[in-house]
Every structure is written in C-alpha cells, then in structure tokens.
Coordinates of C-alpha atoms in Angstrom, one line a residue:
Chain A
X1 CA 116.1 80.0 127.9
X2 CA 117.0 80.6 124.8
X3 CA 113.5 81.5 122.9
X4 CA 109.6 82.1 123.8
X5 CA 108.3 79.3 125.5
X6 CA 105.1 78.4 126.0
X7 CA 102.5 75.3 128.1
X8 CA 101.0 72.8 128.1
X9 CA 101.8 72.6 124.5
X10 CA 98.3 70.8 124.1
X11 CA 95.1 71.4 126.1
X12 CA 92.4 69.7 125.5
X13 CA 88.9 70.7 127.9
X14 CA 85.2 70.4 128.4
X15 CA 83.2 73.8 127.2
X16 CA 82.2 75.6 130.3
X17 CA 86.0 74.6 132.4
X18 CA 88.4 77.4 132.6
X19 CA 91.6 77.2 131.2
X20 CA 95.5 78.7 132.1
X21 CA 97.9 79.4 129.2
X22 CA 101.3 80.2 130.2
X23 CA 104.3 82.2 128.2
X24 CA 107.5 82.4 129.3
X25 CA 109.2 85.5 127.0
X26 CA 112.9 86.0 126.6
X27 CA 114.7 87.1 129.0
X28 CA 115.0 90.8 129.5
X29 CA 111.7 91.2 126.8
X30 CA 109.8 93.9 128.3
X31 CA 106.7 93.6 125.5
X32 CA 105.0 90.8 125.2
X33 CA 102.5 90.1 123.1
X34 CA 99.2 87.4 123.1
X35 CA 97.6 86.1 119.8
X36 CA 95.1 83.2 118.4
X37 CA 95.3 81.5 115.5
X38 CA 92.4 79.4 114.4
X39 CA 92.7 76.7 112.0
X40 CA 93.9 78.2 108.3
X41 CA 93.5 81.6 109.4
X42 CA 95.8 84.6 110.1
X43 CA 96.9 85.5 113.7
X44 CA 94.5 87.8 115.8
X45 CA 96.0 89.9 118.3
X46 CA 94.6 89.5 121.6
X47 CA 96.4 91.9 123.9
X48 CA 99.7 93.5 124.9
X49 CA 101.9 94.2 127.8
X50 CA 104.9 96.8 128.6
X51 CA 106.3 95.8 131.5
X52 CA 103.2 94.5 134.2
X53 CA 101.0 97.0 132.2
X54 CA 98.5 96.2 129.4
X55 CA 97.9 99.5 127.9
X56 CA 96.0 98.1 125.0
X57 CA 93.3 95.2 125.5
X58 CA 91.0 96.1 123.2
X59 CA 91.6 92.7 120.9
X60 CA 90.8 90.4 123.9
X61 CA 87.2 89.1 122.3
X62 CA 85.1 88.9 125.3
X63 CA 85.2 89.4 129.0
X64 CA 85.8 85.6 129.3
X65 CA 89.1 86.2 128.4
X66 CA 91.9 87.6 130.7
X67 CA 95.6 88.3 130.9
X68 CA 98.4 89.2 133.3
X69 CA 102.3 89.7 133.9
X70 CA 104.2 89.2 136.9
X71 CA 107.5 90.9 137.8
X72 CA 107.6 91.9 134.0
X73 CA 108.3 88.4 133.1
X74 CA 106.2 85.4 132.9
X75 CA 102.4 85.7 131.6
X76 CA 99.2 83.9 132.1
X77 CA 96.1 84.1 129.6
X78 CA 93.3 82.6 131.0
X79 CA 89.7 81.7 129.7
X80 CA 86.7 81.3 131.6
X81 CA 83.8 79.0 130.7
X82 CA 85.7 78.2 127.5
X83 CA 83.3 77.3 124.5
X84 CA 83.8 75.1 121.5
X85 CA 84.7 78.9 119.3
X86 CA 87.5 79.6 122.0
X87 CA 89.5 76.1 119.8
X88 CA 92.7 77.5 118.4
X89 CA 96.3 77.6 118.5
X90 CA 97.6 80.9 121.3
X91 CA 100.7 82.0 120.4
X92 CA 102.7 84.1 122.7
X93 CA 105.4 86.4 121.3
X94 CA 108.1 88.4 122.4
X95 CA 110.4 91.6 122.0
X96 CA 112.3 94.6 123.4
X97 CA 111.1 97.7 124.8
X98 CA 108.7 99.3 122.4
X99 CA 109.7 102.9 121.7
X100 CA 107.6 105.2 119.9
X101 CA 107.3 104.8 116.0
X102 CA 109.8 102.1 116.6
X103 CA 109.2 98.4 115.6
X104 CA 110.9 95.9 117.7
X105 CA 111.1 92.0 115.8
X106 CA 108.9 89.9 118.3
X107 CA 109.9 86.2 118.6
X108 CA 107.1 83.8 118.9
X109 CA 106.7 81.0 120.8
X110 CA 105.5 77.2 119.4
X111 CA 101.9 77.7 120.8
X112 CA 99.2 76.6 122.9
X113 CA 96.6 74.5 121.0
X114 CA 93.5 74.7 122.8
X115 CA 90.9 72.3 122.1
X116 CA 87.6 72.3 123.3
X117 CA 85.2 69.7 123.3
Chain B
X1 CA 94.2 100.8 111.9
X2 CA 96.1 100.0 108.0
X3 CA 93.9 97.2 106.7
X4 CA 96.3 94.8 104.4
X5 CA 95.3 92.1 101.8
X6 CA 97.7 89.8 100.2
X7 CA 97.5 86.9 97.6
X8 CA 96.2 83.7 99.3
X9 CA 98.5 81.4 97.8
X10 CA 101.0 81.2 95.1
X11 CA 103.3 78.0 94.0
X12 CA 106.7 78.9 92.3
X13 CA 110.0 76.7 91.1
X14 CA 112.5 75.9 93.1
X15 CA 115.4 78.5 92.2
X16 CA 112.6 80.9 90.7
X17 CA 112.1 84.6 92.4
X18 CA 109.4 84.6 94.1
X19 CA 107.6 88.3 94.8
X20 CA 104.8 88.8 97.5
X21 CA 102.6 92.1 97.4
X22 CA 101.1 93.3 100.2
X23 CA 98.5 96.4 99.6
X24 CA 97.9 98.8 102.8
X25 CA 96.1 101.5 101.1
X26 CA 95.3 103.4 104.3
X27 CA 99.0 103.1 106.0
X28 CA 99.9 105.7 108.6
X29 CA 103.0 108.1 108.5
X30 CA 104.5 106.5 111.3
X31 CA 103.7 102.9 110.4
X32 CA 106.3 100.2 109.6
X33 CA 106.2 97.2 107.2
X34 CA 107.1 94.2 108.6
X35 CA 107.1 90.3 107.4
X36 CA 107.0 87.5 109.0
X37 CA 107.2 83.6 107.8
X38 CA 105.5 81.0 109.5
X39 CA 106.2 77.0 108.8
X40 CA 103.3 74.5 109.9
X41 CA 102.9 74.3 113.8
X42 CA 105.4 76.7 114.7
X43 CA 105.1 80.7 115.3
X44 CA 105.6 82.8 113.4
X45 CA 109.1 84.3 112.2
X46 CA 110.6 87.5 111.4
X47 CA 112.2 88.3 108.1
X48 CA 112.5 91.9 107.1
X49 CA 111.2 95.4 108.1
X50 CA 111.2 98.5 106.0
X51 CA 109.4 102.1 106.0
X52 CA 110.6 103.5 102.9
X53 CA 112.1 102.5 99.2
X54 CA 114.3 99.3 99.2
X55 CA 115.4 97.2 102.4
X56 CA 117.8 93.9 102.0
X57 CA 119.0 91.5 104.2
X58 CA 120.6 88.1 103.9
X59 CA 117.4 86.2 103.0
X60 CA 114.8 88.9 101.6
X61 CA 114.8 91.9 99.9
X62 CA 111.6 94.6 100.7
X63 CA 110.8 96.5 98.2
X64 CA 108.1 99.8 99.2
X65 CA 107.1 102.4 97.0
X66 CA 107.0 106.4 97.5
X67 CA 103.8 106.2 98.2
X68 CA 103.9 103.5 100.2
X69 CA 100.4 101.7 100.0
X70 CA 101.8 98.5 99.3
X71 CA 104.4 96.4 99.7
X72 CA 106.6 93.5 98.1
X73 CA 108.6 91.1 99.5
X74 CA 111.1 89.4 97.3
X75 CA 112.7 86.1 97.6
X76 CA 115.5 85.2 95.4
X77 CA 116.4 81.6 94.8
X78 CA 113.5 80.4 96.5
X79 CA 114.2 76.1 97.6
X80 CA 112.0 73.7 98.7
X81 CA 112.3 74.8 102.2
X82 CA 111.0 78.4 101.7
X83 CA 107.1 76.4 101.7
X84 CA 105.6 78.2 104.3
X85 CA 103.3 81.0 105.3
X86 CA 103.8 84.7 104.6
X87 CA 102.8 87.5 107.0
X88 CA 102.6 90.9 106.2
X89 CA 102.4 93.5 109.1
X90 CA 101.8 97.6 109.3
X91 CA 101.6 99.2 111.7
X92 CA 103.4 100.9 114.9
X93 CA 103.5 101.4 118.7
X94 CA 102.3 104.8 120.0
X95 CA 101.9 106.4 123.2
X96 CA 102.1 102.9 124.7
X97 CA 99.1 101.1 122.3
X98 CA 100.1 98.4 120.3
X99 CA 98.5 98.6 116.6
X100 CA 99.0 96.4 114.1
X101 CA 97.4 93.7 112.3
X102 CA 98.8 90.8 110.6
X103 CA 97.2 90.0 106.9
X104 CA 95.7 86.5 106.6
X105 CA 99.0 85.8 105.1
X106 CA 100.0 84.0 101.5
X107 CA 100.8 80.7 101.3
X108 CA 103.5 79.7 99.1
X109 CA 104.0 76.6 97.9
X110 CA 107.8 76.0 96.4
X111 CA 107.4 73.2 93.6
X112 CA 110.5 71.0 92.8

C-alpha cells in the first residue's frame, strides 16, 4: 500500500469490552509508532517498536493497555476493560530504521476513533 | 525529556507570512526539531526538520537559534489551505528508546 493504514476506522464499545486496533505501516518501515489523540488535544505517545521489539513502553497509560508486532510488520494495540477515559482518536505512524541521534519523518495513518460508551 | 510550548492559536491573511515559535528551553545536544501539520481528521504530517541555524524546503523554512531553545517555523505565502494544526517535536532516538514529545500544537487559522 501506499501509506499507513489503519482499522476499523470507527469503533464504537461498551466500558468494560476489550477492544483490537490494528496498523498496517509501510512497507519495509521497521519503527512504528502508537499514539492517542483526545478531542482538541496534542498527540500522546503511547509506545514504540524496532522491528518485533518494544524497547520503550513507558507511555502506555495503564496495564490495560497492550501492544505487539508480528514478522516486523503489521501491529495490534489492544485495550482491556476499556473505560469511558480510554475515547480518543489512535493514530498509528510509521518510519525507517531509527539510527542513533537520527530522526526518521514518520507517516501517520488516518486513525482509529475509539468511542466508548 | 525537552518540554515545548507553543502559541495555541493564531489567524493570519491569506498571502501574509506566517511565523510559529516553538520554545524547548531544556533541549538535548542530540535532539532534533521536527514539525509536523495536521488537517482535521487526518494524522499528522511532516514538514521540516532541523538541528542547527536555518533549514528550507519547498514549503517551510526552520529557522533555530545558536542556542537552540526555541524554534520558528516560517510559512511564506500562507493560503487558505495552510488552516490546520501545527506540531512541534524535539527530541531523538537513543540506544533504542524513543523520546520525544509532540507540543499541544498551534492552530492556525488562515483568514481570506
């Protein structure tokens, strides 16, 4: 494909259901990157992958919260026993191998908006 | 991990210059400057990177100071379409740990 993509576009749940958020990065993208964006506000980063590895989850909020990467590729951010606070837009993002004091341009994807009720 | 703070929002002309200053007083040696745009429902979008003195590209020009605790990104010409978010980002990738934060952003609003 030719950018970031990410589903369902839309989610809307009940609190206490578990939800999957999926991100499909550019191909050959070996970071990829997971933040939220509630309404009016500035992105949060969430977590971080190099490869299959998350070296850095320290932004994921609680332990409700959890991400992988398969085969370096596609990722899944899922959140358990959502609550009404977990509403916001997840935006999935994109770039080449990170390198040491080197900034590689990540390419977002439309987003996730989560709602829940 | 560089704190930055940014205008909330500022309105401009259509064909005006528009300039966007971005303080990150506590910036590391090895941190970049990076901004991003961002239209309504849609992520956000890279427009220009710098680490030191003047960076230009076909849509933005970045200006940093030698001290480099802020920032400002200039827009020349700005139109009707340039309404939209703006992002700035410090920061850098280290020993495999991702730090940087995004600003809560400025949101400009071109008048016509």
């Amino acid at each position: 494909g030719a950018g970031v993509s990410q589903s369902p576009s839309n989610k809307v749940t009940e609190k206490g259901k578990d939800v999957e958020l999926r991100c499909d990065p550019i191909s050959g993208h070996t970071a990829l990157y997971w933040y939220r964006q509630s309404l009016g506000q500035g992105l949060e980063f969430l977590i971080y992958f190099q490869g299959n590895s998350a070296p850095d989850k320290s932004g994921l909020p609680s332990d409700r919260f959890s991400a992988e990467r398969t085969g370096g590729s596609v990722s899944t951010l899922t959140i358990q026993r959502t609550q009404q606070e977990d509403s916001a837009v997840y935006l999935c993002a994109s770039s080449l191998e990170s390198r040491f004091y080197v900034y590689n341009e990540q390419f977002f994807g439309p987003g996730t908006r989560l709602t829940v009720l | 991990l560089a704190k930055t703070t940014q205008p909330i929002s500022m309105d401009s002309y259509e064909g005006q210059e528009v300039n966007i200053t971005c303080s990150h007083n506590n910036i590391a040696t090895n941190d970049y400057i990076t901004w991003y745009q961002q239209f309504p429902s849609q992520g956000p979008r890279f427009i220009i990177q710098g680490y030191k003195t003047k960076v230009t590209n076909e849509v933005a020009s970045l200006f940093i100071p030698a001290d480099r605790k802020s920032s400002t990104l200039s827009l020349p010409r700005v139109s009707l379409s340039d309404t939209a978010v703006y992002y700035c980002l410090v920061g850098r990738t280290t020993s495999g740990t991702y730090k940087y934060i995004f600003g809560t952003g400025t949101r400009l609003k071109v008048l016509a």
